[in-house]
Coordinates of N, CA and C in Angstrom, one line a residue:
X27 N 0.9 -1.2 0.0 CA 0.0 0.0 0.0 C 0.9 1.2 0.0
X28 N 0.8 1.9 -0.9 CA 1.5 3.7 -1.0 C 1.4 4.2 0.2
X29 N 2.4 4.5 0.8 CA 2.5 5.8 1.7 C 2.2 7.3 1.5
X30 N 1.1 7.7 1.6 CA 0.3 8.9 1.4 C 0.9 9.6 1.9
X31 N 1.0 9.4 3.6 CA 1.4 10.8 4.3 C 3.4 11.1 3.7
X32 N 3.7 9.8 3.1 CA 5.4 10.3 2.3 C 5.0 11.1 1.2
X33 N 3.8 10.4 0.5 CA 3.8 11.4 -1.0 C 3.3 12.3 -0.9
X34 N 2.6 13.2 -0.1 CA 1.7 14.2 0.7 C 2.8 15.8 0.8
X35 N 3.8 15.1 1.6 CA 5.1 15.1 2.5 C 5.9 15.9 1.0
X36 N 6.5 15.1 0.3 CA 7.5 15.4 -1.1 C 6.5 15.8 -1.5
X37 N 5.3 16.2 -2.1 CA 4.4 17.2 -2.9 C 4.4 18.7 -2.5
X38 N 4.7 18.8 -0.9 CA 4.5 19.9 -0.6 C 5.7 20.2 -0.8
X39 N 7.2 19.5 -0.3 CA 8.7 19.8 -0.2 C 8.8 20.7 -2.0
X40 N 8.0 19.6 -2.7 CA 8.5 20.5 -4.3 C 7.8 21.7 -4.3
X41 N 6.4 21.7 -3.8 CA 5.7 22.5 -4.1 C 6.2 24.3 -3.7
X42 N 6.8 23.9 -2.5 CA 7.1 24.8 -1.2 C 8.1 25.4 -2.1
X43 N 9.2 24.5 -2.5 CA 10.9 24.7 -3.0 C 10.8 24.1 -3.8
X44 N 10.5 24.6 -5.1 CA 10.6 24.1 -6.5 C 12.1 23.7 -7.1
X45 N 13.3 25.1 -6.2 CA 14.2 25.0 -7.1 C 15.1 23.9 -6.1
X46 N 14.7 23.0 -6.0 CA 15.7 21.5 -4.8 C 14.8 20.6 -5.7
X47 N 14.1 20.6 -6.7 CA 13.9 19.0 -7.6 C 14.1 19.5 -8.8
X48 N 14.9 18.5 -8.8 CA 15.1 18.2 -10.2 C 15.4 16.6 -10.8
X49 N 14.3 16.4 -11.5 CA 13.9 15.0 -11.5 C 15.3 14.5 -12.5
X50 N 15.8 14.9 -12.6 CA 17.0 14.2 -14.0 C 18.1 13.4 -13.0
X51 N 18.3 14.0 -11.7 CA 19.3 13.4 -10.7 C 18.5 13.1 -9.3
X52 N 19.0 11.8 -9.1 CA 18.3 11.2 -7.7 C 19.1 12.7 -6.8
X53 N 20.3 13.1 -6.7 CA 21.0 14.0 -5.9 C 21.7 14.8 -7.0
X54 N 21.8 15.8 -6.8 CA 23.2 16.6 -7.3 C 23.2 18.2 -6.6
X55 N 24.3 18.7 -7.1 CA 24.6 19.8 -6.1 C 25.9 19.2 -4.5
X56 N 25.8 18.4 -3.7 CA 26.5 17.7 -3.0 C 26.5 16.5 -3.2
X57 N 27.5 15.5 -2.9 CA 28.1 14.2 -2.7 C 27.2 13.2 -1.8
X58 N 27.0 13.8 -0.7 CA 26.3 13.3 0.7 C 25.4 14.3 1.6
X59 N 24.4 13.7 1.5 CA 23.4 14.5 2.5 C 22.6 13.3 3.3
X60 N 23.3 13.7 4.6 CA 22.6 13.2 5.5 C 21.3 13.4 6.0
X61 N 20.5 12.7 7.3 CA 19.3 13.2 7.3 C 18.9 14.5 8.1
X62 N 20.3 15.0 8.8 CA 19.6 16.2 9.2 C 20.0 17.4 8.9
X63 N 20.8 17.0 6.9 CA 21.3 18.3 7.0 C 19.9 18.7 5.9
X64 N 19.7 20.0 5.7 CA 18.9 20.9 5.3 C 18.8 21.3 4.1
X65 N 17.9 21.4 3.3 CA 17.9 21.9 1.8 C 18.0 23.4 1.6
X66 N 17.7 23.6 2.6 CA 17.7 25.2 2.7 C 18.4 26.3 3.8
X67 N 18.8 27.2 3.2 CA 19.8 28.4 4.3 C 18.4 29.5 4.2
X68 N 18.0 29.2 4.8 CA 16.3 30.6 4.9 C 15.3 30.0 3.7
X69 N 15.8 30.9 2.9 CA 14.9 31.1 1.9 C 15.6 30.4 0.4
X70 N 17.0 30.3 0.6 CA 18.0 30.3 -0.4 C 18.5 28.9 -0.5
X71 N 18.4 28.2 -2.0 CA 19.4 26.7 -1.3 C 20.5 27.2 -1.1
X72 N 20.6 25.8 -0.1 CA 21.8 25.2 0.7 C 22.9 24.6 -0.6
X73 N 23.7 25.5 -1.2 CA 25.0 24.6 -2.1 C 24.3 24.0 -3.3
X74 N 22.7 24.5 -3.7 CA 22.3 24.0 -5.2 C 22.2 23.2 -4.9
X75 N 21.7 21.8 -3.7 CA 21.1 21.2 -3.8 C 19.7 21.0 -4.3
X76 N 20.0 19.3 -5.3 CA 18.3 19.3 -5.9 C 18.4 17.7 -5.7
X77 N 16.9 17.3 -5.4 CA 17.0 15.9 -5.4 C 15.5 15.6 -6.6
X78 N 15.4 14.4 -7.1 CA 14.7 13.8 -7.7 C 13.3 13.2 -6.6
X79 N 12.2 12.7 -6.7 CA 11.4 12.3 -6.1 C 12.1 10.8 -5.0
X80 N 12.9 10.5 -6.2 CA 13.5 9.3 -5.0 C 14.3 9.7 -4.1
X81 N 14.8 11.0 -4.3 CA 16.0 11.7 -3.7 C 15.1 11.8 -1.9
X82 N 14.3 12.1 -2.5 CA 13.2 13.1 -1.3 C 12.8 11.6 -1.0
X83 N 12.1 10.9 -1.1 CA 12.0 10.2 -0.3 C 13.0 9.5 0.7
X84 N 14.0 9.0 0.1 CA 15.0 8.7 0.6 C 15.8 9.6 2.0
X85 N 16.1 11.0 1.9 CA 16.4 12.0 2.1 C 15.0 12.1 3.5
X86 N 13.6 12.2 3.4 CA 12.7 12.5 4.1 C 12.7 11.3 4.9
X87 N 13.1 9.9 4.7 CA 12.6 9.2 5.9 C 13.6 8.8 6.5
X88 N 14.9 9.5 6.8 CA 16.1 9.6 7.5 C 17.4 8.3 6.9
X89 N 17.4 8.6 5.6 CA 18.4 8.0 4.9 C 19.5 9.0 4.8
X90 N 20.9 8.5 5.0 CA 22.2 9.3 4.0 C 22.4 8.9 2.7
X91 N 22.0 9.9 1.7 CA 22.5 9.6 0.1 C 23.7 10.1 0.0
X92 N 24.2 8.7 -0.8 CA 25.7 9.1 -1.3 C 26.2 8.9 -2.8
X93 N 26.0 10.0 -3.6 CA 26.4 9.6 -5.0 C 28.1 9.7 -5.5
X94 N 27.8 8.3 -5.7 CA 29.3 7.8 -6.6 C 29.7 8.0 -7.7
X95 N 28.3 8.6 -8.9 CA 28.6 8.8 -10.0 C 28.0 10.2 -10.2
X96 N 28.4 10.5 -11.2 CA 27.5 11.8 -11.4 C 26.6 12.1 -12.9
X97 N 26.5 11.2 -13.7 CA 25.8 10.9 -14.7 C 24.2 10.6 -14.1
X98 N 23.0 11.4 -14.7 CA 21.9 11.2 -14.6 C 21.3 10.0 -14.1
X99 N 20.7 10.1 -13.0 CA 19.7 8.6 -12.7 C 20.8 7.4 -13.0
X100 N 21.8 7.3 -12.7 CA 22.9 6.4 -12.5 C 22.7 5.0 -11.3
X101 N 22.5 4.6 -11.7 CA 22.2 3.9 -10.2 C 23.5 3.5 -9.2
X102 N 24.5 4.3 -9.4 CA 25.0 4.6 -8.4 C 25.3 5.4 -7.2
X103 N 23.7 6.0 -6.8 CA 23.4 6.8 -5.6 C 22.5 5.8 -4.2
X104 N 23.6 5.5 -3.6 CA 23.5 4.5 -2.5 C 22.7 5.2 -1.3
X105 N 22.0 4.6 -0.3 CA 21.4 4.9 0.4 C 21.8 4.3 1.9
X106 N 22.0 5.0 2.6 CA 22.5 4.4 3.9 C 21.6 4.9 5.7
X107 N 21.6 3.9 6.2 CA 21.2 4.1 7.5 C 21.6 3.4 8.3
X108 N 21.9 4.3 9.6 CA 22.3 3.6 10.6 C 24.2 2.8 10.4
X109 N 24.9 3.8 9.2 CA 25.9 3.3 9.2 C 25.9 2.2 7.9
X110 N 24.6 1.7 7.8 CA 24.8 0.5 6.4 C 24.6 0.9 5.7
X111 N 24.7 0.3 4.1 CA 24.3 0.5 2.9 C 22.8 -0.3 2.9
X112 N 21.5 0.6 2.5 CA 20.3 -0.2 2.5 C 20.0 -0.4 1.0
X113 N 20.7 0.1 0.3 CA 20.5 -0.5 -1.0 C 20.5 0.7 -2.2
X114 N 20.6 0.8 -3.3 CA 20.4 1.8 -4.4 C 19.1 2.3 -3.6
X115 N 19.3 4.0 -3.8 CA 18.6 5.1 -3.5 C 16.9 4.9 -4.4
X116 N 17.1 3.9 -5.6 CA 16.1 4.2 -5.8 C 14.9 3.2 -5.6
X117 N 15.8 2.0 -4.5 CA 15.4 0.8 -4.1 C 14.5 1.3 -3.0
X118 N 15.5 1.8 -2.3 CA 14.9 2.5 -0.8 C 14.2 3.2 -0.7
X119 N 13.7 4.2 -1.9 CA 12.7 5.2 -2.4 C 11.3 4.2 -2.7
X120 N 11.4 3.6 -3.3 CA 10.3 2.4 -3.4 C 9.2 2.0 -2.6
X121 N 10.4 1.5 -1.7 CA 10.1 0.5 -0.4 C 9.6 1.8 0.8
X122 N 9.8 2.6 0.5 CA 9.5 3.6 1.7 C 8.1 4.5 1.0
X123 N 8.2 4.6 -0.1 CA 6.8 4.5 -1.1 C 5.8 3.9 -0.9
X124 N 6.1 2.6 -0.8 CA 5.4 1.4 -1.3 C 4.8 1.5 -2.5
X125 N 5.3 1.8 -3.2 CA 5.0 1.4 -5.0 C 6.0 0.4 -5.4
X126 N 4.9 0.1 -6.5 CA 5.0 -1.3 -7.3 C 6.4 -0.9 -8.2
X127 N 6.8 -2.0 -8.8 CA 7.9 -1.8 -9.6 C 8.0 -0.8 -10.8
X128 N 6.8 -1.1 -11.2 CA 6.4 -0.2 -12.2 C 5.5 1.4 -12.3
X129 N 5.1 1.7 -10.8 CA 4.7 3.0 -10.0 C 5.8 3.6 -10.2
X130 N 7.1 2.8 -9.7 CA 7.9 3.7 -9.3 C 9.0 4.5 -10.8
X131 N 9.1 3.1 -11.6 CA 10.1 3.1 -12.8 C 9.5 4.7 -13.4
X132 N 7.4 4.7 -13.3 CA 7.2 5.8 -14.0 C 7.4 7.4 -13.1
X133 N 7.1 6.9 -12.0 CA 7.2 8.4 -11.1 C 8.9 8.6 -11.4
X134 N 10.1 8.0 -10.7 CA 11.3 8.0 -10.6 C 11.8 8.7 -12.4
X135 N 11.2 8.1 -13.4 CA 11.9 8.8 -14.3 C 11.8 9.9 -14.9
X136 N 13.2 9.9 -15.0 CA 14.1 11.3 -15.4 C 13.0 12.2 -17.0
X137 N 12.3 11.2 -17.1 CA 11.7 12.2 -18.4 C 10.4 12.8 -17.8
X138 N 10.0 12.5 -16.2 CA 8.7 13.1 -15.7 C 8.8 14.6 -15.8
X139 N 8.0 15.5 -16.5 CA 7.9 16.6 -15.7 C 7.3 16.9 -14.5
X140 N 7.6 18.4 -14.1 CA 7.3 18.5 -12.6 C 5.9 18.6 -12.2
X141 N 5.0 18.8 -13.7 CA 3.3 18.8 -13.3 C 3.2 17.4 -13.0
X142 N 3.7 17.0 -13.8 CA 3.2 15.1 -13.6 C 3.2 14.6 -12.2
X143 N 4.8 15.0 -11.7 CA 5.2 14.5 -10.7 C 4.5 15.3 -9.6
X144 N 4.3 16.4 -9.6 CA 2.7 16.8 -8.2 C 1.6 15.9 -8.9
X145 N 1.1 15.4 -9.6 CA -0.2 14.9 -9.9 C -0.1 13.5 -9.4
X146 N 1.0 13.1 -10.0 CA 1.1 11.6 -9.2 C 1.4 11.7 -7.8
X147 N 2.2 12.5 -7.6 CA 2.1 12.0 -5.6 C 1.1 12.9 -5.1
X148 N 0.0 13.6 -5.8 CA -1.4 14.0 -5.4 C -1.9 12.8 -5.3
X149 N -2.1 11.8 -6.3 CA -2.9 10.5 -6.3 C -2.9 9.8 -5.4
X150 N -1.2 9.4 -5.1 CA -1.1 8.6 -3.5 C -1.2 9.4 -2.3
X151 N -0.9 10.9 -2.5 CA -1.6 11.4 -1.2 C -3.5 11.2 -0.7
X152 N -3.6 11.3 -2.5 CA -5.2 11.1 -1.8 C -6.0 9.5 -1.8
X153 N -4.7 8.6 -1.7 CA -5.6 7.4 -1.4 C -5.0 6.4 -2.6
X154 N -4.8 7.0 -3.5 CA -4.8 5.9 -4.4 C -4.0 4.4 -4.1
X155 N -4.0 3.3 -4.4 CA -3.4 2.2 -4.5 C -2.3 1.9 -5.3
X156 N -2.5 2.7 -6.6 CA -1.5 2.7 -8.3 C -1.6 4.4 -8.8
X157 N -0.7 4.3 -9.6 CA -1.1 5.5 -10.1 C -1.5 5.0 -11.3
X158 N -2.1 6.0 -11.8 CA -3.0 6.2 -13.3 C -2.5 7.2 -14.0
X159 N -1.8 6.6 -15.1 CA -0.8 7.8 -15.9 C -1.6 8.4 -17.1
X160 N -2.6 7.9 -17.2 CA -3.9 8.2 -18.1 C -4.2 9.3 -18.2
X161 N -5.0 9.4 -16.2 CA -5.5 10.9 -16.1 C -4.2 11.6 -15.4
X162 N -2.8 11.1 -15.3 CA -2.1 12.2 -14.6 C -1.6 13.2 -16.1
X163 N -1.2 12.5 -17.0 CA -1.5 12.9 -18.6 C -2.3 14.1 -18.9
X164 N -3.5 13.4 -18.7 CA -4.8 14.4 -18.7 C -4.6 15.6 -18.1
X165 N -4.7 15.6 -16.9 CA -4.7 16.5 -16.0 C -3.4 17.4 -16.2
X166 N -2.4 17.3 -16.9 CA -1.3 18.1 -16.9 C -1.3 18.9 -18.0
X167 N -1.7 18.0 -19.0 CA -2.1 18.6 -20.6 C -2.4 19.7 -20.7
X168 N -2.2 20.7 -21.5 CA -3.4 21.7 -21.6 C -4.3 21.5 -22.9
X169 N -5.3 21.7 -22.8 CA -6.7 21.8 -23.6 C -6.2 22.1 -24.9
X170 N -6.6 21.3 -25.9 CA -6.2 21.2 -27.3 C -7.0 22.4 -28.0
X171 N -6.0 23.1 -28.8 CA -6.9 24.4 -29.1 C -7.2 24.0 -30.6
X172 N -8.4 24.2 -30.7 CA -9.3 23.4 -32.1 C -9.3 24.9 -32.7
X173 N -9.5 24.7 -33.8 CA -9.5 25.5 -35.2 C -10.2 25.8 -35.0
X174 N -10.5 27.3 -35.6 CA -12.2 27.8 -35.4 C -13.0 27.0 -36.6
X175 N -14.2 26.9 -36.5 CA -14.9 26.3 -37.9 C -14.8 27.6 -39.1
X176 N -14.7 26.6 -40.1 CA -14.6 27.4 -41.3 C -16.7 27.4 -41.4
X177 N -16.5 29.0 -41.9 CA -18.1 29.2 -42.3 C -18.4 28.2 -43.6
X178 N -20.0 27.9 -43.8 CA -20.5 27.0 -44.4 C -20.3 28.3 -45.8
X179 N -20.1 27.0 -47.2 CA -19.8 27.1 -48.2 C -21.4 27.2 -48.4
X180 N -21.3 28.7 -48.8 CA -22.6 28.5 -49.9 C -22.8 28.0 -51.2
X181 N -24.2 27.9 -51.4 CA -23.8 27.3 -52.7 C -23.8 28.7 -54.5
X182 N -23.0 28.5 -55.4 CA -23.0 29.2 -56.6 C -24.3 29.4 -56.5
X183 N -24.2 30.7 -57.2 CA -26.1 30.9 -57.8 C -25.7 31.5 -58.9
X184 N -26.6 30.9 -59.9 CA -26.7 31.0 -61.7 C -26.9 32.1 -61.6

């Protein structure tokens, strides 16, 4: 079952501080952010930190991220607590989610924009079980702008 009050949680974090996501990198900006250092100095980021949806989850439920690579969505941004390695950041993002394999592959990727990604963790904040990429699609879209009608063709007169 989705953890609502996590996706509830990261909806507001982007909402609040747009400029700390950025879905292309689980982390970037620092190496290591533990869990009680801060995204923010007031109002201003902290060193250009930006994390991705998995970042924030990870990051929000008292994980240390530590990236080893620095190439996009790399899966070498490790996740640690309590001193261990709990697994790829975007394992531990998952499991603290609770989304399916395939919830997460579409939330987690790097080609989400940032409407999408408030619309889908709107869904599991407000209950959902899965997400539905259908209407988060829908709902992001803007309204297809139709052609005006061409006036009716009269007909020749002899």
């Amino acid at each position: 079952m989705p953890n609502a009050a996590l996706a509830a949680r990261i909806r507001s974090e982007i909402v609040e501080r747009p400029h700390h996501h950025d879905q292309q990198f689980y982390i970037d900006g620092v190496d290591v952010l533990a869990p009680g250092d801060s995204l923010t100095n007031g109002t201003r980021p902290d060193c250009g930190t930006t994390l991705c949806v998995a970042g924030f989850a990870a990051h929000l439920t008292g994980y240390t991220i530590v990236r080893l690579g620095k190439a996009p969505h790399e899966d070498t941004v490790l996740a640690y607590q309590s001193g261990k390695v709990s697994g790829f950041v975007v394992q531990v993002a998952r499991a603290e989610l609770g989304l399916s394999t395939i919830d997460a592959e579409w939330l987690f990727s790097g080609l989400r924009t940032r409407d999408e990604v408030l619309a889908a963790l709107g869904q599991l904040a407000d209950g959902a079980t899965r997400l539905d990429p259908t209407a988060i699609t829908a709902a992001v879209l803007p309204e297809p702008v139709l052609p005006h009608p061409r006036p009716a063709l009269r007909p020749a007169t002899a």
